[in-house]
Short mmCIF file of C-alpha atoms and ligand atoms in Angstrom, two decimals:
data_model
loop_
_atom_site.label_atom_id
_atom_site.label_comp_id
_atom_site.label_asym_id
_atom_site.label_seq_id
_atom_site.Cartn_x
_atom_site.Cartn_y
_atom_site.Cartn_z
CA UNK U 21 24.68 46.02 4.83
CA UNK U 22 26.36 44.30 1.82
CA UNK U 23 25.72 40.68 3.09
CA UNK U 24 21.80 41.71 3.52
CA UNK U 25 21.68 43.04 0.02
CA UNK U 26 23.49 39.60 -1.54
CA UNK U 27 21.23 37.60 0.90
CA UNK U 28 18.06 39.02 -0.44
CA UNK U 29 19.11 39.43 -4.04
CA UNK U 30 20.01 35.45 -3.76
CA UNK U 31 16.83 34.83 -2.24
CA UNK U 32 14.81 36.70 -4.82
CA UNK U 33 16.87 34.63 -7.39
CA UNK U 34 15.95 31.44 -6.18
CA UNK U 35 12.21 32.66 -6.04
CA UNK U 36 12.10 33.86 -9.41
CA UNK U 37 14.28 29.95 -10.66
CA UNK U 38 11.40 28.13 -8.77
CA UNK U 39 8.72 29.69 -10.59
CA UNK U 40 10.49 29.86 -13.69
CA UNK U 41 11.18 26.15 -13.31
CA UNK U 42 7.53 25.51 -12.62
CA UNK U 43 6.15 26.87 -15.76
CA UNK U 44 8.86 25.51 -17.88
CA UNK U 45 8.36 21.90 -16.61
CA UNK U 46 4.64 22.08 -16.41
CA UNK U 47 2.89 22.03 -12.77
CA UNK U 48 1.63 18.50 -13.30
CA UNK U 49 5.40 16.86 -14.19
CA UNK U 50 6.02 18.03 -10.82
CA UNK U 51 3.93 16.86 -8.60
CA UNK U 52 4.97 13.03 -8.97
CA UNK U 53 8.79 11.70 -9.80
CA UNK U 54 9.49 8.05 -11.14
CA UNK U 55 12.38 7.32 -8.66
CA UNK U 56 12.82 3.45 -9.43
CA UNK U 57 11.99 1.34 -12.55
CA UNK U 58 12.50 -2.01 -12.48
CA UNK U 59 11.91 -4.92 -15.52
CA UNK U 60 12.36 -7.95 -13.08
CA UNK U 61 13.94 -7.70 -9.41
CA UNK U 62 16.87 -8.98 -8.39
CA UNK U 63 18.29 -9.18 -4.75
CA UNK U 64 21.69 -8.56 -2.70
CA UNK U 65 22.46 -11.89 -1.28
CA UNK U 66 25.28 -12.40 0.79
CA UNK U 67 27.69 -13.75 -2.14
CA UNK U 68 27.35 -13.92 -5.82
CA UNK U 69 27.59 -18.11 -5.37
CA UNK U 70 24.48 -17.83 -3.54
CA UNK U 71 22.63 -15.93 -5.81
CA UNK U 72 23.61 -18.18 -8.78
CA UNK U 73 23.30 -21.48 -6.37
CA UNK U 74 19.49 -19.66 -6.14
CA UNK U 75 18.75 -19.42 -9.56
CA UNK U 76 19.66 -22.50 -10.08
CA UNK U 77 17.78 -24.24 -7.31
CA UNK U 78 14.18 -22.80 -7.72
CA UNK U 79 14.62 -20.30 -4.95
CA UNK U 80 15.00 -17.67 -7.07
CA UNK U 81 12.64 -16.75 -9.98
CA UNK U 82 13.18 -13.58 -11.41
CA UNK U 83 9.63 -14.03 -13.35
CA UNK U 84 7.79 -14.81 -10.19
CA UNK U 85 7.70 -11.49 -8.43
CA UNK U 86 4.66 -8.99 -9.06
CA UNK U 87 4.67 -6.43 -6.40
CA UNK U 88 1.37 -5.27 -4.75
CA UNK U 89 2.84 -2.92 -1.96
CA UNK U 90 5.20 0.21 -1.16
CA UNK U 91 6.24 2.02 1.73
CA UNK U 92 8.89 3.98 3.09
CA UNK U 93 10.59 5.28 6.21
CA UNK U 94 13.98 7.33 6.14
CA UNK U 95 15.92 6.23 3.15
CA UNK U 96 14.21 2.82 2.81
CA UNK U 97 11.89 1.85 0.19
CA UNK U 98 10.09 -1.38 1.13
CA UNK U 99 8.09 -3.56 -1.67
CA UNK U 100 6.01 -6.46 -1.27
CA UNK U 101 5.86 -9.62 -3.27
CA UNK U 102 3.58 -11.70 -2.52
CA UNK U 103 4.96 -15.43 -3.01
CA UNK U 104 2.10 -15.64 -6.13
CA UNK U 105 4.45 -18.39 -7.67
CA UNK U 106 7.64 -20.47 -6.50
CA UNK U 107 10.85 -18.42 -6.61
CA UNK U 108 10.12 -15.23 -4.53
CA UNK U 109 13.41 -14.83 -2.00
CA UNK U 110 11.61 -12.41 0.34
CA UNK U 111 8.11 -11.27 0.45
CA UNK U 112 9.32 -8.22 2.12
CA UNK U 113 12.25 -6.27 0.59
CA UNK U 114 13.90 -2.62 0.51
CA UNK U 115 16.08 -0.55 -1.69
CA UNK U 116 17.48 2.19 -0.49
CA UNK U 117 16.72 5.67 -1.52
CA UNK U 118 18.59 7.65 -3.10
CA UNK U 119 20.78 5.01 -4.45
CA UNK U 120 24.12 6.00 -3.82
CA UNK U 121 25.04 4.91 -7.85
CA UNK U 122 21.74 6.99 -8.62
CA UNK U 123 20.74 3.25 -9.80
CA UNK U 124 17.26 3.01 -11.58
CA UNK U 125 16.87 -0.25 -10.64
CA UNK U 126 18.61 -0.96 -7.70
CA UNK U 127 19.00 -4.61 -6.38
CA UNK U 128 16.70 -5.65 -2.95
CA UNK U 129 17.56 -6.29 0.41
CA UNK U 130 15.21 -9.00 2.44
CA UNK U 131 13.50 -7.36 5.36
CA UNK U 132 13.78 -7.91 8.10
CA UNK U 133 16.44 -10.62 7.15
CA UNK U 134 17.08 -13.41 4.86
CA UNK U 135 16.34 -15.77 7.90
CA UNK U 136 13.11 -14.19 8.54
CA UNK U 137 12.34 -14.03 4.66
CA UNK U 138 13.37 -17.81 3.83
CA UNK U 139 9.74 -19.90 3.02
CA UNK U 140 8.80 -22.42 5.39
CA UNK U 141 10.40 -20.39 8.48
CA UNK U 142 6.61 -19.58 10.18
CA UNK U 143 8.53 -17.16 12.61
CA UNK U 144 9.30 -14.96 9.46
CA UNK U 145 6.77 -13.44 6.87
CA UNK U 146 5.69 -15.92 3.81
CA UNK U 147 3.40 -14.14 1.84
CA UNK U 148 2.72 -10.00 2.38
CA UNK U 149 0.63 -7.90 0.00
CA UNK U 150 0.87 -4.38 2.13
CA UNK U 151 2.58 -3.22 5.01
CA UNK U 152 1.52 0.35 7.42
CA UNK U 153 4.20 2.52 9.08
CA UNK U 154 2.97 3.65 12.54
CA UNK U 155 3.90 7.01 14.07
CA UNK U 156 6.12 5.22 16.52
CA UNK U 157 8.27 4.33 13.21
CA UNK U 158 7.09 0.52 13.51
CA UNK U 159 6.17 -1.17 10.55
CA UNK U 160 3.38 -3.78 10.68
CA UNK U 161 2.93 -6.67 7.99
CA UNK U 162 -0.16 -8.54 7.49
CA UNK U 163 1.08 -11.68 6.60
CA UNK U 164 -1.34 -14.19 4.35
CA UNK U 165 0.60 -17.40 5.08
CA UNK U 166 0.09 -18.61 1.79
CA UNK U 167 2.69 -19.98 -0.55
CA UNK U 168 2.25 -20.16 -3.32
CA UNK U 169 -1.06 -18.21 -3.31
CA UNK U 170 -1.71 -18.68 -7.32
CA UNK U 171 -3.86 -21.63 -8.60
CA UNK U 172 -3.24 -23.90 -5.85
CA UNK U 173 -3.46 -21.87 -3.00
CA UNK U 174 -1.39 -23.72 0.13
CA UNK U 175 -1.36 -22.39 3.52
CA UNK U 176 2.01 -22.95 4.95
CA UNK U 177 2.03 -20.81 8.10
CA UNK U 178 -0.91 -19.43 10.40
CA UNK U 179 -2.09 -15.90 9.41
CA UNK U 180 -0.44 -13.11 11.34
CA UNK U 181 0.67 -9.30 11.82
CA UNK U 182 4.40 -8.85 12.36
CA UNK U 183 5.54 -5.48 13.67
CA UNK U 184 8.97 -4.33 13.37
CA UNK U 185 10.75 -1.53 14.92
CA UNK U 186 12.15 0.43 12.01
CA UNK U 187 15.10 1.81 14.39
CA UNK U 188 16.30 -1.75 15.61
CA UNK U 189 15.04 -3.61 12.76
CA UNK U 190 14.11 -6.40 15.67
CA UNK U 191 10.31 -8.21 15.55
CA UNK U 192 8.73 -6.48 18.59
CA UNK U 193 5.27 -8.13 17.93
CA UNK U 194 3.48 -11.16 16.54
CA UNK U 195 0.09 -11.78 16.54
CA UNK U 196 -1.53 -14.78 15.42
CA UNK U 197 -5.23 -14.45 14.07
CA UNK U 198 -7.76 -16.10 16.25
CA UNK U 199 -9.16 -19.37 14.14
CA UNK U 200 -12.67 -18.08 14.17
CA UNK U 201 -11.77 -15.07 12.30
CA UNK U 202 -9.81 -16.63 9.44
CA UNK U 203 -11.93 -18.76 6.98
CA UNK U 204 -9.93 -21.14 5.07
CA UNK U 205 -10.05 -18.87 2.15
CA UNK U 206 -8.84 -15.88 4.02
CA UNK U 207 -6.83 -13.60 1.91
CA UNK U 208 -5.72 -10.85 4.17
CA UNK U 209 -4.10 -8.26 1.73
CA UNK U 210 -4.23 -5.06 3.56
CA UNK U 211 -3.74 -3.33 7.28
CA UNK U 212 -4.21 0.32 8.80
CA UNK U 213 -3.37 0.06 12.78
CA UNK U 214 -4.93 2.59 15.32
CA UNK U 215 -3.93 3.69 18.63
CA UNK U 216 -7.45 5.00 19.69
CA UNK U 217 -5.93 6.38 23.20
CA UNK U 218 -3.81 8.55 21.15
CA UNK U 219 -0.20 7.30 22.17
CA UNK U 220 1.63 4.76 20.03
CA UNK U 221 4.32 3.56 22.70
CA UNK U 222 3.01 0.36 23.45
CA UNK U 223 2.28 -1.67 20.54
CA UNK U 224 -0.25 -3.90 22.46
CA UNK U 225 -2.51 -0.72 22.54
CA UNK U 226 -3.39 -1.17 18.89
CA UNK U 227 -6.34 -1.68 17.29
CA UNK U 228 -5.79 -3.61 13.65
CA UNK U 229 -8.17 -3.35 10.77
CA UNK U 230 -7.47 -5.94 8.29
CA UNK U 231 -8.93 -6.07 4.41
CA UNK U 232 -9.59 -9.88 3.97
CA UNK U 233 -10.54 -9.76 0.07
CA UNK U 234 -11.53 -12.88 -0.56
CA UNK U 235 -13.38 -13.96 2.69
CA UNK U 236 -15.33 -10.26 2.22
CA UNK U 237 -14.95 -8.79 5.79
CA UNK U 238 -13.05 -6.33 7.58
CA UNK U 239 -11.51 -8.13 10.52
CA UNK U 240 -10.85 -6.13 13.44
CA UNK U 241 -8.37 -6.78 16.14
CA UNK U 242 -8.05 -5.31 19.50
CA UNK U 243 -4.50 -6.30 20.71
CA UNK U 244 -4.74 -5.49 24.64
CA UNK U 245 -7.54 -8.09 24.80
CA UNK U 246 -6.23 -10.17 21.73
CA UNK U 247 -9.94 -10.73 20.44
CA UNK U 248 -10.77 -10.00 16.97
CA UNK U 249 -14.27 -10.42 15.03
CA UNK U 250 -15.31 -9.97 11.16
CA UNK U 251 -17.37 -7.52 10.32
CA UNK U 252 -19.22 -8.22 7.05
CA UNK U 253 -21.69 -5.72 6.31
CA UNK U 254 -22.81 -5.64 2.60
CA UNK U 255 -20.66 -2.43 1.93
CA UNK U 256 -17.24 -4.75 2.13
CA UNK U 257 -18.78 -7.22 -1.01
CA UNK U 258 -17.57 -6.52 -4.56
CA UNK U 259 -20.05 -5.88 -6.80
CA UNK U 260 -20.32 -8.79 -9.48
CA UNK U 261 -20.59 -6.43 -12.46
CA UNK U 262 -17.49 -4.70 -11.57
CA UNK U 263 -14.99 -7.63 -11.17
CA UNK U 264 -13.94 -7.41 -14.55
CA UNK U 265 -11.01 -5.05 -15.06
CA UNK U 266 -9.67 -3.36 -18.11
CA UNK U 267 -6.26 -2.11 -17.95
CA UNK U 268 -4.18 -0.71 -20.96
CA UNK U 269 -6.38 -2.78 -23.33
CA UNK U 270 -6.70 -6.00 -21.57
CA UNK U 271 -9.08 -7.28 -19.73
CA UNK U 272 -9.46 -10.37 -16.79
CA UNK U 273 -11.78 -11.12 -13.88
CA UNK U 274 -11.02 -10.61 -10.02
CA UNK U 275 -13.64 -11.29 -7.69
CA UNK U 276 -11.98 -9.33 -4.70
CA UNK U 277 -13.70 -7.95 -1.90
CA UNK U 278 -12.21 -4.84 0.21
CA UNK U 279 -8.64 -3.92 -0.65
CA UNK U 280 -8.23 -0.22 -0.65
CA UNK U 281 -8.40 0.91 3.37
CA UNK U 282 -7.21 4.06 4.96
CA UNK U 283 -7.60 5.92 8.31
CA UNK U 284 -8.88 9.59 8.35
CA UNK U 285 -7.52 11.88 10.17
CA UNK U 286 -8.19 11.94 14.43
CA UNK U 287 -11.57 13.95 15.19
CA UNK U 288 -11.65 16.17 17.99
CA UNK U 289 -13.42 13.58 20.01
CA UNK U 290 -10.78 11.16 18.99
CA UNK U 291 -12.80 9.12 16.57
CA UNK U 292 -11.41 8.31 12.96
CA UNK U 293 -13.38 7.21 10.05
CA UNK U 294 -12.09 4.24 8.10
CA UNK U 295 -12.50 4.66 4.67
CA UNK U 296 -12.84 1.19 2.44
CA UNK U 297 -13.63 0.02 -0.95
CA UNK U 298 -14.03 -3.36 -2.76
CA UNK U 299 -11.47 -3.95 -5.29
CA UNK U 300 -14.27 -5.44 -7.32
CA UNK U 301 -16.53 -2.34 -7.17
CA UNK U 302 -16.37 1.92 -7.58
CA UNK U 303 -17.65 2.91 -4.77
CA UNK U 304 -16.16 4.95 -1.63
CA UNK U 305 -17.51 3.84 1.85
CA UNK U 306 -16.43 4.72 5.56
CA UNK U 307 -17.43 3.83 9.20
CA UNK U 308 -16.66 5.14 12.11
CA UNK U 309 -13.77 3.30 14.27
CA UNK U 310 -15.87 3.63 17.37
CA UNK U 311 -18.40 1.58 15.46
CA UNK U 312 -15.60 -0.99 14.14
CA UNK U 313 -14.28 -1.30 17.73
CA UNK U 314 -17.08 -2.00 19.50
CA UNK U 315 -18.00 -5.87 18.73
CA UNK U 316 -21.63 -5.86 19.67
CA UNK U 317 -22.58 -2.32 18.15
CA UNK U 318 -21.04 -3.17 14.96
CA UNK U 319 -23.51 -6.06 14.05
CA UNK U 320 -26.18 -4.06 14.56
CA UNK U 321 -25.19 -0.48 12.81
CA UNK U 322 -25.95 -0.91 9.03
CA UNK U 323 -26.76 2.61 9.42
CA UNK U 324 -23.09 3.90 10.14
CA UNK U 325 -21.49 2.26 7.33
CA UNK U 326 -21.72 5.28 4.56
CA UNK U 327 -21.11 5.62 0.62
CA UNK U 328 -19.54 8.31 -1.29
CA UNK U 329 -22.09 10.33 -2.90
CA UNK U 330 -20.89 9.02 -6.66
CA UNK U 331 -19.20 6.43 -8.38
CA UNK U 332 -15.31 6.75 -8.58
CA UNK U 333 -16.06 5.59 -12.13
CA UNK U 334 -13.32 2.95 -12.07
CA UNK U 335 -11.44 0.28 -9.50
CA UNK U 336 -8.93 1.53 -7.46
CA UNK U 337 -6.63 -0.96 -5.66
CA UNK U 338 -5.31 0.78 -2.84
CA UNK U 339 -4.76 4.35 -1.28
CA UNK U 340 -4.08 7.05 1.58
CA UNK U 341 -5.40 9.38 3.61
CA UNK U 342 -3.61 12.56 5.13
CA UNK U 343 -3.65 14.32 8.49
CA UNK U 344 -6.19 16.95 6.75
CA UNK U 345 -8.20 14.65 4.99
CA UNK U 346 -6.82 14.56 1.60
CA UNK U 347 -7.27 10.91 0.18
CA UNK U 348 -4.76 10.31 -2.60
CA UNK U 349 -5.48 6.58 -5.10
CA UNK U 350 -5.11 5.32 -8.63
CA UNK U 351 -7.65 5.14 -10.93
CA UNK U 352 -7.06 1.53 -12.56
CA UNK U 353 -8.97 2.23 -15.76
CA UNK U 354 -7.19 5.49 -16.38
CA UNK U 355 -3.59 4.97 -15.57
CA UNK U 356 -4.14 8.11 -13.34
CA UNK U 357 -2.82 9.32 -9.97
CA UNK U 358 -5.79 11.73 -8.19
CA UNK U 359 -6.83 13.25 -4.93
CA UNK U 360 -10.05 13.87 -3.34
CA UNK U 361 -10.45 16.18 -0.45
CA UNK U 362 -12.49 14.70 1.89
CA UNK U 363 -14.18 17.93 2.93
CA UNK U 364 -15.77 17.97 -0.45
CA UNK U 365 -18.57 15.21 -1.49
CA UNK U 366 -17.09 11.66 -3.18
CA UNK U 367 -17.70 12.61 -6.59
CA UNK U 368 -15.47 12.41 -9.88
CA UNK U 369 -15.50 16.45 -10.36
CA UNK U 370 -13.98 16.78 -6.75
CA UNK U 371 -11.42 14.56 -8.22
CA UNK U 372 -7.57 16.40 -8.39
CA UNK U 373 -5.31 14.77 -11.57
CA UNK U 374 -1.80 14.82 -10.17
CA UNK U 375 -0.26 12.52 -12.96
CA UNK U 376 -1.67 10.38 -15.76
CA UNK U 377 0.52 8.32 -17.87
CA UNK U 378 -0.76 5.07 -20.03
CA UNK U 379 2.70 3.47 -19.78
CA UNK U 380 4.46 4.39 -16.72
CA UNK U 381 1.22 3.98 -14.38
CA UNK U 382 -0.44 1.16 -15.28
CA UNK U 383 -2.08 -0.65 -12.73
CA UNK U 384 -0.99 1.56 -9.59
CA UNK U 385 -1.15 -0.99 -7.17
CA UNK U 386 -1.00 1.32 -4.14
CA UNK U 387 -0.22 4.64 -2.42
CA UNK U 388 1.13 5.33 0.97
CA UNK U 389 2.33 8.76 2.95
CA UNK U 390 5.16 8.35 4.66
CA UNK U 391 5.79 9.76 8.53
CA UNK U 392 7.98 12.82 6.11
CA UNK U 393 4.43 13.15 4.58
CA UNK U 394 6.24 12.00 1.11
CA UNK U 395 3.63 10.36 -0.73
CA UNK U 396 4.72 7.01 -2.32
CA UNK U 397 2.91 5.09 -5.38
CA UNK U 398 4.09 1.64 -7.15
CA UNK U 399 2.72 0.90 -10.62
CA UNK U 400 2.49 -2.69 -11.84
CA UNK U 401 1.98 -4.88 -14.51
CA UNK U 402 -0.74 -6.90 -12.39
CA UNK U 403 -2.59 -7.40 -15.39
CA UNK U 404 0.02 -8.88 -17.56
CA UNK U 405 0.97 -10.82 -14.60
CA UNK U 406 -2.53 -12.16 -14.29
CA UNK U 407 -2.66 -13.25 -18.26
CA UNK U 408 0.98 -14.16 -17.92
CA UNK U 409 1.86 -11.92 -20.87
CA UNK U 410 4.51 -9.71 -19.06
CA UNK U 411 7.41 -9.12 -21.32
CA UNK U 412 10.81 -8.96 -19.20
CA UNK U 413 12.47 -6.50 -20.97
CA UNK U 414 9.82 -3.74 -20.27
CA UNK U 415 9.99 -1.40 -17.37
CA UNK U 416 7.44 -3.47 -15.32
CA UNK U 417 7.61 -1.96 -11.77
CA UNK U 418 7.85 1.51 -11.14
CA UNK U 419 8.21 3.65 -7.80
CA UNK U 420 6.53 7.13 -8.06
CA UNK U 421 7.33 9.91 -5.00
CA UNK U 422 6.20 12.89 -4.42
CA UNK U 423 8.05 15.17 -1.71
CA UNK U 424 5.02 16.33 0.01
CA UNK U 425 1.52 15.86 0.18
CA UNK U 426 0.94 19.50 -0.58
CA UNK U 427 3.68 19.69 -3.77
CA UNK U 428 1.28 16.77 -4.74
CA UNK U 429 -2.23 18.57 -4.34
CA UNK U 430 -1.12 22.14 -4.80
CA UNK U 431 -3.75 24.00 -7.11
CA UNK U 432 -5.89 20.93 -7.35
CA UNK U 433 -9.56 20.87 -6.41
CA UNK U 434 -7.89 18.67 -3.29
CA UNK U 435 -5.64 21.75 -2.10
CA UNK U 436 -7.70 23.23 1.20
CA UNK U 437 -5.95 26.11 0.70
CA UNK U 438 -7.20 26.85 -2.78
CA UNK U 439 -11.04 27.36 -0.94
C1 NAG A 7 18.90 -22.74 -3.09
O1 NAG A 7 20.09 -21.92 -2.75
C2 NAG A 7 20.15 -20.92 -1.97
C3 NAG A 7 21.32 -20.16 -2.00
O2 NAG A 7 22.50 -21.00 -1.71
C4 NAG A 7 19.72 -21.15 -0.61
O3 NAG A 7 19.78 -20.41 0.58
C5 NAG A 7 18.31 -22.02 -0.44
O4 NAG A 7 18.41 -22.59 0.84
C6 NAG A 7 18.68 -23.49 -1.42
N1 NAG A 7 17.08 -23.69 -1.79
C7 NAG A 7 16.89 -25.15 -1.94
C8 NAG A 7 15.86 -25.43 -1.63
O5 NAG A 7 17.85 -26.18 -1.92
#
């Protein structure tokens, strides 16, 4: 009896505390927290001598790095570092979260290994912009093979997809994209992986959807046959009027096609929508994957490609959708992280603002939802990197996290439970 009273008293107390915390801090502050912030990236080398040597011989140039992707599994937070310029030690790297010493700017570790991160090793990764993690805990990287990819692009290794088992850190699959889908200027930056039969056990049962942002297409690959095809519907092109970007008072041009792609939830008939949008654009599109997967049908189905009701009124660089059909994305022109519930029409009045910060949320490069339903986002200084005005003393790169999609969207227009 005494114990019971104590227990209920304690639970009452914790309810009150939780409520008090919420009101005090303001709900918006609790939706997302900043977990890491870096001025520049540093790496854990096997020894300090090797780190110094790498700094001297030019294989490690801290100012060459500007991240484009983030993902997480368990206690590892992955960061994608394209080889834009010389001196990127590893194109895919991770930090441990939470850091044992509470470091805000932990050093990174190459993934899956130093050897597979070495520039020029075509068995490894050359230049990766984004990764995907499937339900069977495999990380999928789409590798552009370009190094450096800035100003004088040089494809030193073939475009390929690598799948790594996150339990063993072993490469379980390498898929070289067939030459007929890789245009000379192809820049495949983003990937989604679907197992149409609903079973992810065998990686060869996967269909891949790859955003080729420079050669303007979505590349679809069927790993069961090895075949691939380019989808070039009019909706995969940028709008020339919208290839100028205004971020934090700076302006630059980037003629980029599809960059954001995200699979929607599985419908009753097993089909899914693939949501996508051009970086140089403000419209949201989607198409059923059953159409994309049908190589013949996809060419003759222009009406299958859908467009949202209204413009996003900003560009976005990337997003994720959860199992209930809630999309979370960044708005580049307002330094904000927002959500949209795909059960409502796509228009700004149906966007929920999760966080907005002129300094910390500049250029949100992408958003992902991991297998524990945590939300991750990375903000960068891409606008300054492009214009070569990065201040190495600023905090330039930040990782944000929300412990769950529900916590992130609670009480907003995206929260289905509110309706
Ligand atoms: C530079 O030094 C690093 C660390 O010792 C080494 O791994 C790398 O191979 C060196 N690169 C060149 C180009 O000498």
